[in-house]
């Protein structure tokens, strides 16, 4: 199904009699109505397995959005139709979901909130000429290869930008530039630590203690002693809650409080309770997306809101470009800000990533983490 401009030109008919011509005209009309009857929008998300609640929240959001758009007249009087595939939150299942959706020739695919699925599927969509707006996937590789094609965009932050956000927070709390970075040697933690160090170096901060730990230990007295020996004014911890709790407790016991910033992996209800009890002032980084850890009857509100906003952004871009062509709408999304009713104004950079701060600090309040202004 080729992408079409909104104005369709009638096919020239050749026939030998009025009856034949009328019959042919009816066939062409029925065919044109079938072609123009719907514009397909794909959703690829985990609809089974541990992450199914995320995918189902996205599906409900898009079903409601499609119904609202159709009730308002659709896109240039054409109805939208949602087609859905389960990506299983895995690379292999993500690729299969992409192939399944491509066969239905959607004008847009929204979803793949798991980075492994999104990264693998993005390459498949690029090759097929299908536009993807990834929701929730934060691995840099999702959009990394798309600068020239305009076929993949991301509605959400990138993990590799946590380092920049961390550096800004650390500099504000370390007037003498004495900073400690603790990481657990995982690829996730090392990448964030490296990004923070690079950002600190670019800002002229050179007194950085780089401390690697082994995950799973029950105590980190040596690491805590090194932080104190470096006279660190602020600490970045890139790792996971169990180890972070041990380090934070050790700092609280060993001397004056030191501001402690954790990566988004610490933004759990359990660690929030630890942070509130700790004498160490603890903050964590959160994606700048709305309400990613909200609680209540509406499960996964961020995923649902972003899925709907992705469709709203594409709809505005299609109207702006006057076509549902993937490349044209992808470029329209990148060229100028897009207004969405759900998330307000969105701006995408040349890589297809959202402009603006990807991560912001948050403090604990009950079992939740509240972003600081």
mmCIF file of C-alpha atoms in Angstrom:
data_model
loop_
_atom_site.group_PDB
_atom_site.id
_atom_site.type_symbol
_atom_site.label_atom_id
_atom_site.label_comp_id
_atom_site.label_asym_id
_atom_site.label_seq_id
_atom_site.Cartn_x
_atom_site.Cartn_y
_atom_site.Cartn_z
ATOM 1 C CA UNK A 1 0.000 0.000 0.000
ATOM 2 C CA UNK A 2 1.761 3.123 -1.205
ATOM 3 C CA UNK A 3 1.514 6.296 0.832
ATOM 4 C CA UNK A 4 -0.875 8.704 -0.783
ATOM 5 C CA UNK A 5 -1.569 12.384 -0.900
ATOM 6 C CA UNK A 6 -4.898 13.312 0.537
ATOM 7 C CA UNK A 7 -6.403 14.326 -2.855
ATOM 8 C CA UNK A 8 -6.950 11.177 -4.960
ATOM 9 C CA UNK A 9 -7.319 11.459 -8.749
ATOM 10 C CA UNK A 10 -9.928 9.260 -10.447
ATOM 11 C CA UNK A 11 -8.768 6.522 -12.836
ATOM 12 C CA UNK A 12 -9.564 7.022 -16.571
ATOM 13 C CA UNK A 13 -12.065 4.366 -17.758
ATOM 14 C CA UNK A 14 -12.214 2.713 -21.201
ATOM 15 C CA UNK A 15 -15.322 0.664 -22.045
ATOM 16 C CA UNK A 16 -17.352 -0.460 -25.087
ATOM 17 C CA UNK A 17 -20.873 0.181 -23.750
ATOM 18 C CA UNK A 18 -22.721 2.247 -21.204
ATOM 19 C CA UNK A 19 -23.448 -0.862 -19.098
ATOM 20 C CA UNK A 20 -19.808 -1.943 -19.184
ATOM 21 C CA UNK A 21 -18.693 1.570 -18.355
ATOM 22 C CA UNK A 22 -21.139 1.815 -15.431
ATOM 23 C CA UNK A 23 -20.026 -1.579 -14.122
ATOM 24 C CA UNK A 24 -16.377 -0.614 -14.410
ATOM 25 C CA UNK A 25 -17.037 2.717 -12.724
ATOM 26 C CA UNK A 26 -18.741 0.953 -9.817
ATOM 27 C CA UNK A 27 -15.799 -1.432 -9.480
ATOM 28 C CA UNK A 28 -13.341 1.469 -9.465
ATOM 29 C CA UNK A 29 -15.465 3.308 -6.886
ATOM 30 C CA UNK A 30 -15.651 0.258 -4.606
ATOM 31 C CA UNK A 31 -11.911 -0.313 -5.030
ATOM 32 C CA UNK A 32 -11.134 3.328 -4.237
ATOM 33 C CA UNK A 33 -13.378 3.216 -1.190
ATOM 34 C CA UNK A 34 -11.631 0.076 0.026
ATOM 35 C CA UNK A 35 -8.189 1.663 -0.472
ATOM 36 C CA UNK A 36 -9.198 4.906 1.196
ATOM 37 C CA UNK A 37 -11.397 3.291 3.825
ATOM 38 C CA UNK A 38 -8.695 3.297 6.485
ATOM 39 C CA UNK A 39 -5.237 4.468 7.356
ATOM 40 C CA UNK A 40 -3.541 1.829 9.451
ATOM 41 C CA UNK A 41 -1.596 2.641 12.592
ATOM 42 C CA UNK A 42 0.479 -0.109 14.170
ATOM 43 C CA UNK A 43 1.168 -0.780 17.828
ATOM 44 C CA UNK A 44 4.064 -3.053 18.769
ATOM 45 C CA UNK A 45 4.292 -3.700 22.499
ATOM 46 C CA UNK A 46 4.623 -6.532 25.032
ATOM 47 C CA UNK A 47 1.139 -8.007 25.326
ATOM 48 C CA UNK A 48 2.318 -11.158 27.092
ATOM 49 C CA UNK A 49 4.921 -11.886 29.736
ATOM 50 C CA UNK A 50 6.111 -9.750 32.682
ATOM 51 C CA UNK A 51 5.796 -6.450 30.779
ATOM 52 C CA UNK A 52 2.311 -7.129 29.414
ATOM 53 C CA UNK A 53 0.687 -4.503 31.647
ATOM 54 C CA UNK A 54 2.764 -1.816 29.906
ATOM 55 C CA UNK A 55 1.727 -2.994 26.446
ATOM 56 C CA UNK A 56 -1.918 -3.299 27.407
ATOM 57 C CA UNK A 57 -1.913 0.242 28.826
ATOM 58 C CA UNK A 58 -0.495 1.480 25.515
ATOM 59 C CA UNK A 59 -3.081 -0.487 23.568
ATOM 60 C CA UNK A 60 -5.957 0.981 25.575
ATOM 61 C CA UNK A 61 -4.547 4.481 25.092
ATOM 62 C CA UNK A 62 -4.242 4.081 21.321
ATOM 63 C CA UNK A 63 -7.659 2.484 20.972
ATOM 64 C CA UNK A 64 -9.166 5.490 22.753
ATOM 65 C CA UNK A 65 -7.108 7.936 20.680
ATOM 66 C CA UNK A 66 -8.094 6.294 17.386
ATOM 67 C CA UNK A 67 -11.754 6.358 18.432
ATOM 68 C CA UNK A 68 -11.518 10.064 19.305
ATOM 69 C CA UNK A 69 -9.769 10.928 16.033
ATOM 70 C CA UNK A 70 -12.311 8.984 13.966
ATOM 71 C CA UNK A 71 -15.193 10.613 15.826
ATOM 72 C CA UNK A 72 -13.704 13.988 14.876
ATOM 73 C CA UNK A 73 -13.557 13.067 11.186
ATOM 74 C CA UNK A 74 -10.336 11.075 10.953
ATOM 75 C CA UNK A 75 -7.464 12.265 8.805
ATOM 76 C CA UNK A 76 -8.723 14.089 5.718
ATOM 77 C CA UNK A 77 -12.025 12.205 6.127
ATOM 78 C CA UNK A 78 -10.271 8.830 6.241
ATOM 79 C CA UNK A 79 -10.674 6.629 9.290
ATOM 80 C CA UNK A 80 -7.755 5.296 11.266
ATOM 81 C CA UNK A 81 -7.514 1.594 12.076
ATOM 82 C CA UNK A 82 -5.271 0.167 14.797
ATOM 83 C CA UNK A 83 -3.315 -3.022 14.084
ATOM 84 C CA UNK A 84 -1.476 -4.657 16.985
ATOM 85 C CA UNK A 85 1.469 -7.045 17.403
ATOM 86 C CA UNK A 86 3.016 -8.531 20.542
ATOM 87 C CA UNK A 87 6.760 -7.796 20.676
ATOM 88 C CA UNK A 88 7.365 -9.857 23.826
ATOM 89 C CA UNK A 89 9.850 -7.277 25.177
ATOM 90 C CA UNK A 90 12.677 -9.140 23.414
ATOM 91 C CA UNK A 91 14.841 -8.623 20.356
ATOM 92 C CA UNK A 92 13.671 -11.726 18.478
ATOM 93 C CA UNK A 93 9.983 -11.192 19.223
ATOM 94 C CA UNK A 94 10.375 -7.503 18.418
ATOM 95 C CA UNK A 95 11.692 -8.338 14.977
ATOM 96 C CA UNK A 96 8.819 -10.783 14.372
ATOM 97 C CA UNK A 97 6.306 -8.149 15.463
ATOM 98 C CA UNK A 98 7.847 -5.646 13.060
ATOM 99 C CA UNK A 99 7.587 -8.102 10.161
ATOM 100 C CA UNK A 100 3.959 -8.833 11.056
ATOM 101 C CA UNK A 101 3.055 -5.149 11.079
ATOM 102 C CA UNK A 102 4.985 -4.335 7.918
ATOM 103 C CA UNK A 103 2.851 -6.871 6.032
ATOM 104 C CA UNK A 104 -0.175 -4.706 6.923
ATOM 105 C CA UNK A 105 1.554 -1.565 5.572
ATOM 106 C CA UNK A 106 0.786 0.883 8.391
ATOM 107 C CA UNK A 107 1.465 4.573 7.919
ATOM 108 C CA UNK A 108 2.958 4.629 11.425
ATOM 109 C CA UNK A 109 4.094 2.195 14.108
ATOM 110 C CA UNK A 110 4.079 3.254 17.763
ATOM 111 C CA UNK A 111 5.674 1.294 20.553
ATOM 112 C CA UNK A 112 8.451 -1.167 21.349
ATOM 113 C CA UNK A 113 8.930 0.190 24.909
ATOM 114 C CA UNK A 114 11.699 -2.351 25.638
ATOM 115 C CA UNK A 115 15.071 -1.274 24.238
ATOM 116 C CA UNK A 116 16.080 -4.735 23.014
ATOM 117 C CA UNK A 117 12.921 -5.051 20.926
ATOM 118 C CA UNK A 118 13.032 -1.436 19.733
ATOM 119 C CA UNK A 119 16.659 -1.584 18.598
ATOM 120 C CA UNK A 120 16.163 -4.745 16.545
ATOM 121 C CA UNK A 121 12.796 -3.656 15.129
ATOM 122 C CA UNK A 122 13.972 -0.153 14.185
ATOM 123 C CA UNK A 123 16.369 -1.594 11.601
ATOM 124 C CA UNK A 124 13.528 -3.641 10.075
ATOM 125 C CA UNK A 125 11.233 -0.625 9.792
ATOM 126 C CA UNK A 126 13.983 1.470 8.211
ATOM 127 C CA UNK A 127 14.563 -1.153 5.548
ATOM 128 C CA UNK A 128 10.830 -1.402 4.832
ATOM 129 C CA UNK A 129 10.305 2.369 4.725
ATOM 130 C CA UNK A 130 7.917 2.418 7.704
ATOM 131 C CA UNK A 131 7.855 5.264 10.243
ATOM 132 C CA UNK A 132 8.433 4.236 13.876
ATOM 133 C CA UNK A 133 7.906 6.430 16.926
ATOM 134 C CA UNK A 134 9.466 4.454 19.761
ATOM 135 C CA UNK A 135 7.895 4.976 23.179
ATOM 136 C CA UNK A 136 9.841 4.248 26.352
ATOM 137 C CA UNK A 137 12.923 2.624 24.809
ATOM 138 C CA UNK A 138 15.976 4.532 26.030
ATOM 139 C CA UNK A 139 18.962 2.732 24.483
ATOM 140 C CA UNK A 140 20.942 5.113 22.226
ATOM 141 C CA UNK A 141 21.020 2.618 19.347
ATOM 142 C CA UNK A 142 17.264 2.919 18.736
ATOM 143 C CA UNK A 143 17.777 6.234 16.918
ATOM 144 C CA UNK A 144 21.546 6.183 16.450
ATOM 145 C CA UNK A 145 21.509 5.011 12.832
ATOM 146 C CA UNK A 146 18.617 7.145 11.641
ATOM 147 C CA UNK A 147 20.056 10.627 11.108
ATOM 148 C CA UNK A 148 19.698 10.349 7.323
ATOM 149 C CA UNK A 149 16.454 8.390 6.888
ATOM 150 C CA UNK A 150 14.000 10.284 9.185
ATOM 151 C CA UNK A 151 12.116 7.015 9.748
ATOM 152 C CA UNK A 152 12.743 6.430 13.467
ATOM 153 C CA UNK A 153 11.940 8.836 16.280
ATOM 154 C CA UNK A 154 11.926 8.398 20.035
ATOM 155 C CA UNK A 155 9.406 9.780 22.511
ATOM 156 C CA UNK A 156 11.426 9.522 25.722
ATOM 157 C CA UNK A 157 14.879 10.094 27.157
ATOM 158 C CA UNK A 158 18.145 8.378 26.227
ATOM 159 C CA UNK A 159 20.159 6.492 28.820
ATOM 160 C CA UNK A 160 23.443 7.959 27.603
ATOM 161 C CA UNK A 161 22.193 11.450 28.536
ATOM 162 C CA UNK A 162 22.024 10.587 32.236
ATOM 163 C CA UNK A 163 25.718 11.437 32.470
ATOM 164 C CA UNK A 164 25.107 15.030 31.362
ATOM 165 C CA UNK A 165 22.242 15.463 33.835
ATOM 166 C CA UNK A 166 24.345 13.955 36.623
ATOM 167 C CA UNK A 167 27.276 16.264 35.873
ATOM 168 C CA UNK A 168 25.088 19.364 36.164
ATOM 169 C CA UNK A 169 23.776 18.208 39.545
ATOM 170 C CA UNK A 170 27.247 17.291 40.850
ATOM 171 C CA UNK A 171 28.846 20.592 39.790
ATOM 172 C CA UNK A 172 26.128 22.559 41.599
ATOM 173 C CA UNK A 173 26.942 20.724 44.838
ATOM 174 C CA UNK A 174 30.729 20.561 44.603
ATOM 175 C CA UNK A 175 32.133 24.116 44.643
ATOM 176 C CA UNK A 176 35.710 22.842 44.921
ATOM 177 C CA UNK A 177 35.130 20.269 42.169
ATOM 178 C CA UNK A 178 35.761 17.205 44.366
ATOM 179 C CA UNK A 179 33.444 14.472 43.113
ATOM 180 C CA UNK A 180 33.270 10.690 43.500
ATOM 181 C CA UNK A 181 31.678 8.420 40.898
ATOM 182 C CA UNK A 182 30.853 4.895 42.031
ATOM 183 C CA UNK A 183 29.723 2.268 39.520
ATOM 184 C CA UNK A 184 29.177 -1.496 39.563
ATOM 185 C CA UNK A 185 31.013 -2.310 36.291
ATOM 186 C CA UNK A 186 27.881 -3.277 34.356
ATOM 187 C CA UNK A 187 27.656 -1.860 30.834
ATOM 188 C CA UNK A 188 24.718 0.307 31.940
ATOM 189 C CA UNK A 189 26.604 1.806 34.893
ATOM 190 C CA UNK A 190 29.929 2.211 33.092
ATOM 191 C CA UNK A 191 28.283 4.076 30.217
ATOM 192 C CA UNK A 192 26.608 6.563 32.567
ATOM 193 C CA UNK A 193 29.782 6.987 34.635
ATOM 194 C CA UNK A 194 31.814 7.611 31.485
ATOM 195 C CA UNK A 195 29.270 10.162 30.263
ATOM 196 C CA UNK A 196 29.352 11.999 33.580
ATOM 197 C CA UNK A 197 33.155 12.059 33.630
ATOM 198 C CA UNK A 198 33.266 13.426 30.088
ATOM 199 C CA UNK A 199 30.745 16.157 30.937
ATOM 200 C CA UNK A 200 32.663 17.053 34.109
ATOM 201 C CA UNK A 201 35.943 17.226 32.191
ATOM 202 C CA UNK A 202 34.339 19.480 29.585
ATOM 203 C CA UNK A 203 33.249 21.776 32.426
ATOM 204 C CA UNK A 204 36.791 21.908 33.789
ATOM 205 C CA UNK A 205 36.208 19.571 36.749
ATOM 206 C CA UNK A 206 39.186 17.268 37.076
ATOM 207 C CA UNK A 207 39.214 16.086 40.708
ATOM 208 C CA UNK A 208 37.019 13.047 40.110
ATOM 209 C CA UNK A 209 37.475 9.772 42.010
ATOM 210 C CA UNK A 210 36.401 6.885 39.744
ATOM 211 C CA UNK A 211 35.508 3.945 42.007
ATOM 212 C CA UNK A 212 34.376 0.565 40.660
ATOM 213 C CA UNK A 213 32.656 -1.937 42.935
ATOM 214 C CA UNK A 214 31.647 -5.581 42.591
ATOM 215 C CA UNK A 215 27.881 -6.039 42.761
ATOM 216 C CA UNK A 216 26.552 -8.459 45.359
ATOM 217 C CA UNK A 217 28.948 -7.662 48.203
ATOM 218 C CA UNK A 218 27.540 -7.128 51.702
ATOM 219 C CA UNK A 219 29.829 -4.232 52.594
ATOM 220 C CA UNK A 220 31.860 -1.567 50.792
ATOM 221 C CA UNK A 221 34.044 -0.139 53.571
ATOM 222 C CA UNK A 222 37.016 0.324 51.237
ATOM 223 C CA UNK A 223 34.931 2.288 48.725
ATOM 224 C CA UNK A 224 33.498 4.481 51.476
ATOM 225 C CA UNK A 225 37.006 5.124 52.813
ATOM 226 C CA UNK A 226 38.136 6.159 49.323
ATOM 227 C CA UNK A 227 35.227 8.597 49.022
ATOM 228 C CA UNK A 228 36.161 10.148 52.339
ATOM 229 C CA UNK A 229 39.876 10.232 51.432
ATOM 230 C CA UNK A 230 39.027 12.114 48.233
ATOM 231 C CA UNK A 231 37.081 14.638 50.376
ATOM 232 C CA UNK A 232 34.230 14.288 47.915
ATOM 233 C CA UNK A 233 31.598 17.004 48.068
ATOM 234 C CA UNK A 234 29.088 14.988 46.027
ATOM 235 C CA UNK A 235 28.706 11.359 44.940
ATOM 236 C CA UNK A 236 27.206 9.792 41.822
ATOM 237 C CA UNK A 237 26.186 6.140 42.194
ATOM 238 C CA UNK A 238 25.579 4.237 38.931
ATOM 239 C CA UNK A 239 24.228 0.834 39.809
ATOM 240 C CA UNK A 240 21.344 -0.829 41.605
ATOM 241 C CA UNK A 241 19.442 -0.373 44.884
ATOM 242 C CA UNK A 242 21.005 -3.041 47.111
ATOM 243 C CA UNK A 243 24.554 -1.798 46.640
ATOM 244 C CA UNK A 244 23.477 1.857 46.692
ATOM 245 C CA UNK A 245 21.776 1.342 50.066
ATOM 246 C CA UNK A 246 24.959 -0.137 51.543
ATOM 247 C CA UNK A 247 27.156 2.708 50.255
ATOM 248 C CA UNK A 248 24.712 5.404 51.380
ATOM 249 C CA UNK A 249 24.447 3.854 54.853
ATOM 250 C CA UNK A 250 28.237 3.669 55.112
ATOM 251 C CA UNK A 251 28.572 7.330 54.211
ATOM 252 C CA UNK A 252 25.956 8.269 56.796
ATOM 253 C CA UNK A 253 27.899 6.406 59.491
ATOM 254 C CA UNK A 254 31.382 7.617 58.557
ATOM 255 C CA UNK A 255 31.172 11.380 58.733
ATOM 256 C CA UNK A 256 29.434 14.547 57.530
ATOM 257 C CA UNK A 257 26.575 14.107 55.028
ATOM 258 C CA UNK A 258 27.532 14.053 51.348
ATOM 259 C CA UNK A 259 24.916 14.726 48.646
ATOM 260 C CA UNK A 260 24.271 11.409 46.890
ATOM 261 C CA UNK A 261 22.800 11.092 43.386
ATOM 262 C CA UNK A 262 21.679 7.748 41.975
ATOM 263 C CA UNK A 263 20.851 6.733 38.422
ATOM 264 C CA UNK A 264 17.273 5.938 37.404
ATOM 265 C CA UNK A 265 17.746 2.270 38.313
ATOM 266 C CA UNK A 266 17.414 3.351 41.972
ATOM 267 C CA UNK A 267 13.975 4.906 41.450
ATOM 268 C CA UNK A 268 12.077 2.087 43.151
ATOM 269 C CA UNK A 269 9.545 2.279 46.002
ATOM 270 C CA UNK A 270 11.858 0.268 48.247
ATOM 271 C CA UNK A 271 14.831 2.568 47.738
ATOM 272 C CA UNK A 272 12.572 5.590 48.232
ATOM 273 C CA UNK A 273 11.824 4.356 51.743
ATOM 274 C CA UNK A 274 15.548 3.858 52.390
ATOM 275 C CA UNK A 275 16.290 7.371 51.115
ATOM 276 C CA UNK A 276 13.753 8.930 53.476
ATOM 277 C CA UNK A 277 15.315 7.224 56.492
ATOM 278 C CA UNK A 278 18.921 7.949 55.523
ATOM 279 C CA UNK A 279 21.049 10.716 57.023
ATOM 280 C CA UNK A 280 22.688 10.942 53.602
ATOM 281 C CA UNK A 281 20.767 13.381 51.349
ATOM 282 C CA UNK A 282 19.749 11.144 48.432
ATOM 283 C CA UNK A 283 18.364 12.046 45.039
ATOM 284 C CA UNK A 284 17.877 9.935 41.908
ATOM 285 C CA UNK A 285 17.607 10.767 38.232
ATOM 286 C CA UNK A 286 14.260 10.266 36.537
ATOM 287 C CA UNK A 287 13.337 10.565 32.871
ATOM 288 C CA UNK A 288 11.761 13.944 32.257
ATOM 289 C CA UNK A 289 8.662 12.128 30.965
ATOM 290 C CA UNK A 290 5.415 12.713 32.859
ATOM 291 C CA UNK A 291 4.573 10.459 35.803
ATOM 292 C CA UNK A 292 6.686 7.368 35.012
ATOM 293 C CA UNK A 293 6.328 6.093 38.569
ATOM 294 C CA UNK A 294 2.810 7.290 39.355
ATOM 295 C CA UNK A 295 0.573 4.977 41.364
ATOM 296 C CA UNK A 296 -3.168 4.410 41.345
ATOM 297 C CA UNK A 297 -5.853 2.793 39.236
ATOM 298 C CA UNK A 298 -4.354 4.023 35.959
ATOM 299 C CA UNK A 299 -1.391 1.669 35.517
ATOM 300 C CA UNK A 300 1.606 2.861 33.510
ATOM 301 C CA UNK A 301 0.294 6.377 32.826
ATOM 302 C CA UNK A 302 3.556 7.484 31.191
ATOM 303 C CA UNK A 303 3.500 4.673 28.626
ATOM 304 C CA UNK A 304 -0.178 5.331 27.896
ATOM 305 C CA UNK A 305 0.322 9.098 27.605
ATOM 306 C CA UNK A 306 3.331 8.727 25.345
ATOM 307 C CA UNK A 307 1.601 6.243 23.063
ATOM 308 C CA UNK A 308 -1.293 8.649 22.605
ATOM 309 C CA UNK A 309 1.026 11.641 22.157
ATOM 310 C CA UNK A 310 3.015 9.754 19.502
ATOM 311 C CA UNK A 311 -0.167 9.306 17.462
ATOM 312 C CA UNK A 312 -1.163 12.942 18.022
ATOM 313 C CA UNK A 313 2.264 14.140 16.869
ATOM 314 C CA UNK A 314 2.131 12.000 13.735
ATOM 315 C CA UNK A 315 -1.397 13.214 12.956
ATOM 316 C CA UNK A 316 -0.248 16.841 13.173
ATOM 317 C CA UNK A 317 2.783 16.073 11.002
ATOM 318 C CA UNK A 318 0.670 14.299 8.369
ATOM 319 C CA UNK A 319 -1.659 17.267 8.179
ATOM 320 C CA UNK A 320 1.301 19.607 7.956
ATOM 321 C CA UNK A 321 2.915 17.564 5.164
ATOM 322 C CA UNK A 322 -0.363 16.822 3.365
ATOM 323 C CA UNK A 323 0.513 13.134 3.094
ATOM 324 C CA UNK A 324 0.969 9.955 5.124
ATOM 325 C CA UNK A 325 4.267 9.188 3.389
ATOM 326 C CA UNK A 326 6.708 7.933 6.026
ATOM 327 C CA UNK A 327 9.684 10.064 5.016
ATOM 328 C CA UNK A 328 7.609 13.214 4.599
ATOM 329 C CA UNK A 329 5.881 12.861 7.961
ATOM 330 C CA UNK A 330 9.172 11.925 9.644
ATOM 331 C CA UNK A 331 10.772 15.080 8.302
ATOM 332 C CA UNK A 332 7.767 17.170 9.311
ATOM 333 C CA UNK A 333 8.139 15.863 12.858
ATOM 334 C CA UNK A 334 11.795 16.922 12.967
ATOM 335 C CA UNK A 335 11.658 20.237 11.137
ATOM 336 C CA UNK A 336 9.450 22.219 13.524
ATOM 337 C CA UNK A 337 7.896 21.794 16.981
ATOM 338 C CA UNK A 338 4.704 19.733 17.085
ATOM 339 C CA UNK A 339 1.783 20.540 19.383
ATOM 340 C CA UNK A 340 0.068 17.568 21.065
ATOM 341 C CA UNK A 341 -2.969 17.762 23.347
ATOM 342 C CA UNK A 342 -1.531 15.121 25.693
ATOM 343 C CA UNK A 343 2.094 16.216 26.201
ATOM 344 C CA UNK A 344 2.127 19.751 24.834
ATOM 345 C CA UNK A 345 4.860 20.910 22.455
ATOM 346 C CA UNK A 346 7.362 18.265 21.306
ATOM 347 C CA UNK A 347 10.632 19.023 19.556
ATOM 348 C CA UNK A 348 12.734 16.308 17.914
ATOM 349 C CA UNK A 349 16.385 16.750 16.964
ATOM 350 C CA UNK A 350 18.059 15.585 13.754
ATOM 351 C CA UNK A 351 18.560 12.096 15.224
ATOM 352 C CA UNK A 352 14.874 11.767 16.016
ATOM 353 C CA UNK A 353 15.353 12.185 19.784
ATOM 354 C CA UNK A 354 13.387 14.599 21.929
ATOM 355 C CA UNK A 355 15.134 17.893 22.583
ATOM 356 C CA UNK A 356 15.480 19.173 26.118
ATOM 357 C CA UNK A 357 16.655 17.609 29.344
ATOM 358 C CA UNK A 358 16.206 13.851 29.244
ATOM 359 C CA UNK A 359 16.665 13.323 32.999
ATOM 360 C CA UNK A 360 15.965 15.415 36.075
ATOM 361 C CA UNK A 361 16.687 14.873 39.810
ATOM 362 C CA UNK A 362 13.935 13.572 42.068
ATOM 363 C CA UNK A 363 13.470 13.200 45.829
ATOM 364 C CA UNK A 364 11.646 10.487 47.742
ATOM 365 C CA UNK A 365 8.100 11.019 49.004
ATOM 366 C CA UNK A 366 6.504 7.894 50.420
ATOM 367 C CA UNK A 367 7.046 5.038 47.981
ATOM 368 C CA UNK A 368 7.315 7.453 45.032
ATOM 369 C CA UNK A 369 9.956 9.765 43.582
ATOM 370 C CA UNK A 370 8.938 13.352 42.903
ATOM 371 C CA UNK A 371 10.777 15.441 40.341
ATOM 372 C CA UNK A 372 12.365 18.587 41.654
ATOM 373 C CA UNK A 373 11.766 21.889 39.888
#
